[in-house]
Coordinates of N, CA and C in Angstrom, one line a residue:
M1 N 0.8 -1.2 0.0 CA 0.0 0.0 0.0 C 0.9 1.2 0.0
A2 N 0.6 2.2 -0.8 CA 1.3 3.4 -0.9 C 1.1 4.3 0.3
N3 N 2.1 5.1 0.6 CA 2.1 6.0 1.7 C 0.9 7.0 1.5
E4 N 0.0 7.0 2.5 CA -1.2 7.9 2.4 C -0.8 9.3 2.9
K5 N 0.3 9.5 3.4 CA 0.8 10.8 3.9 C 2.2 11.1 3.4
P6 N 2.3 11.3 2.0 CA 3.6 11.4 1.4 C 4.2 12.8 1.4
Y7 N 3.5 13.8 2.0 CA 4.0 15.1 1.8 C 4.7 15.7 3.1
C8 N 5.4 16.7 2.9 CA 6.2 17.3 4.0 C 6.3 18.8 3.7
I9 N 6.7 19.6 4.8 CA 7.0 21.0 4.6 C 8.5 21.1 4.7
V10 N 9.1 21.8 3.7 CA 10.5 21.8 3.5 C 11.0 23.3 3.6
T11 N 12.2 23.5 4.2 CA 12.8 24.8 4.3 C 13.4 25.2 3.0
E12 N 13.8 26.4 2.9 CA 14.5 26.9 1.6 C 15.8 26.2 1.4
D13 N 16.3 25.6 2.4 CA 17.6 24.8 2.3 C 17.3 23.3 2.1
D14 N 16.0 22.9 1.8 CA 15.6 21.6 1.5 C 15.7 20.6 2.7
A15 N 15.5 21.1 3.9 CA 15.4 20.3 5.1 C 14.0 20.2 5.5
I16 N 13.6 19.0 5.9 CA 12.2 18.8 6.3 C 11.9 19.4 7.7
L17 N 10.8 20.2 7.7 CA 10.3 20.7 9.0 C 9.3 19.8 9.6
V18 N 8.3 19.4 8.8 CA 7.2 18.5 9.2 C 7.0 17.5 8.1
K19 N 6.8 16.2 8.5 CA 6.6 15.2 7.5 C 5.4 14.3 7.8
D20 N 5.1 13.4 6.9 CA 4.0 12.5 7.0 C 2.6 13.3 7.1
L21 N 2.4 14.1 6.0 CA 1.2 14.9 5.9 C 0.4 14.5 4.6
T22 N -0.9 14.6 4.7 CA -1.7 14.5 3.5 C -1.5 15.8 2.8
L23 N -2.0 15.9 1.6 CA -1.9 17.2 0.8 C -2.7 18.3 1.6
A24 N -3.9 18.0 2.0 CA -4.7 19.0 2.8 C -4.0 19.5 4.0
E25 N -3.4 18.5 4.8 CA -2.6 18.9 6.0 C -1.4 19.7 5.7
A26 N -0.7 19.4 4.6 CA 0.4 20.1 4.2 C 0.1 21.6 3.8
E27 N -1.1 21.7 3.1 CA -1.5 23.1 2.7 C -1.8 23.9 3.9
Q28 N -2.5 23.3 4.9 CA -2.9 24.0 6.1 C -1.6 24.4 6.9
R29 N -0.7 23.5 7.1 CA 0.5 23.8 7.8 C 1.4 24.8 7.1
L30 N 1.4 24.7 5.7 CA 2.2 25.7 5.0 C 1.6 27.1 5.2
C31 N 0.3 27.3 5.1 CA -0.3 28.6 5.4 C 0.1 29.1 6.7
R32 N 0.0 28.3 7.8 CA 0.4 28.8 9.1 C 1.9 29.2 9.2
L33 N 2.8 28.4 8.6 CA 4.2 28.7 8.6 C 4.5 30.0 7.8
L34 N 3.9 30.2 6.6 CA 4.1 31.3 5.8 C 3.6 32.6 6.5
N35 N 2.5 32.5 7.2 CA 1.9 33.6 8.0 C 2.8 34.0 9.1
R36 N 3.7 33.1 9.6 CA 4.6 33.4 10.7 C 6.0 33.9 10.1
G37 N 6.0 34.0 8.8 CA 7.3 34.5 8.1 C 8.3 33.4 7.7
E38 N 7.9 32.2 7.9 CA 8.9 31.1 7.4 C 9.0 31.0 5.9
D39 N 10.1 30.7 5.4 CA 10.3 30.5 4.0 C 10.4 29.0 3.7
C40 N 9.2 28.5 3.3 CA 9.1 27.0 3.1 C 8.1 26.7 2.1
Y41 N 8.1 25.4 1.7 CA 7.1 24.9 0.7 C 6.8 23.5 0.9
I42 N 5.8 23.0 0.1 CA 5.4 21.6 0.2 C 6.3 20.7 -0.7
G43 N 6.7 19.6 -0.2 CA 7.5 18.6 -1.0 C 7.0 17.2 -0.7
E44 N 7.5 16.3 -1.4 CA 7.3 14.9 -1.2 C 8.4 14.3 -0.3
T45 N 8.0 13.8 0.8 CA 9.0 13.3 1.9 C 10.1 12.5 1.3
E46 N 9.8 11.6 0.4 CA 10.9 10.6 -0.1 C 12.0 11.3 -0.9
A47 N 11.7 12.6 -1.3 CA 12.7 13.3 -2.1 C 13.8 14.0 -1.3
Y48 N 13.7 14.0 0.1 CA 14.6 14.8 0.9 C 15.3 13.9 1.9
T49 N 16.5 14.3 2.2 CA 17.4 13.5 3.1 C 17.8 14.1 4.4
V50 N 17.3 15.3 4.7 CA 17.7 16.0 5.9 C 16.4 16.5 6.6
E51 N 16.3 16.3 7.9 CA 15.2 16.7 8.7 C 15.6 17.7 9.8
I52 N 14.8 18.7 10.1 CA 15.1 19.6 11.2 C 14.6 18.9 12.5
G53 N 15.5 18.8 13.5 CA 15.1 18.2 14.8 C 14.4 19.2 15.7
V54 N 13.9 18.7 16.8 CA 13.1 19.5 17.8 C 13.9 20.7 18.2
S55 N 15.2 20.6 18.5 CA 16.0 21.7 18.9 C 16.7 22.5 17.8
G56 N 16.3 22.2 16.5 CA 16.8 22.9 15.4 C 17.9 22.3 14.7
E57 N 18.5 21.2 15.2 CA 19.6 20.6 14.5 C 19.2 19.8 13.2
R58 N 20.1 19.7 12.3 CA 19.8 19.1 11.0 C 20.1 17.6 11.2
L59 N 19.2 16.7 10.9 CA 19.4 15.3 11.1 C 19.2 14.5 9.8
P60 N 20.2 13.6 9.4 CA 20.0 12.9 8.2 C 18.8 11.9 8.3
I61 N 18.0 11.7 7.3 CA 17.0 10.8 7.3 C 17.5 9.5 6.7
P62 N 17.3 8.3 7.4 CA 17.8 7.1 6.8 C 17.2 6.8 5.5
A63 N 17.9 6.2 4.6 CA 17.4 5.8 3.3 C 16.3 4.8 3.4
Q64 N 15.2 4.9 2.7 CA 14.1 4.0 2.7 C 14.4 2.9 1.7
T65 N 14.1 1.7 2.0 CA 14.3 0.6 1.1 C 12.9 0.3 0.5
S66 N 12.8 0.0 -0.8 CA 11.6 -0.4 -1.4 C 11.2 -1.8 -1.1
K67 N 9.9 -2.1 -1.0 CA 9.5 -3.5 -0.7 C 8.9 -4.1 -1.9

């Protein structure tokens, strides 16, 4: 079964802020972040390799293996 929540919010530096979102969830989250002045956009989670941790550190995302 395909991932039902394949979208994420990505920074201008291509690091994931929030992942595992539906398109509707991603659109809502993007609006909130843009209203707060964040420079970000919607992406597909599998296309990115860096995630922003809770304390702001950049964390590598482990490679996903296809089944």
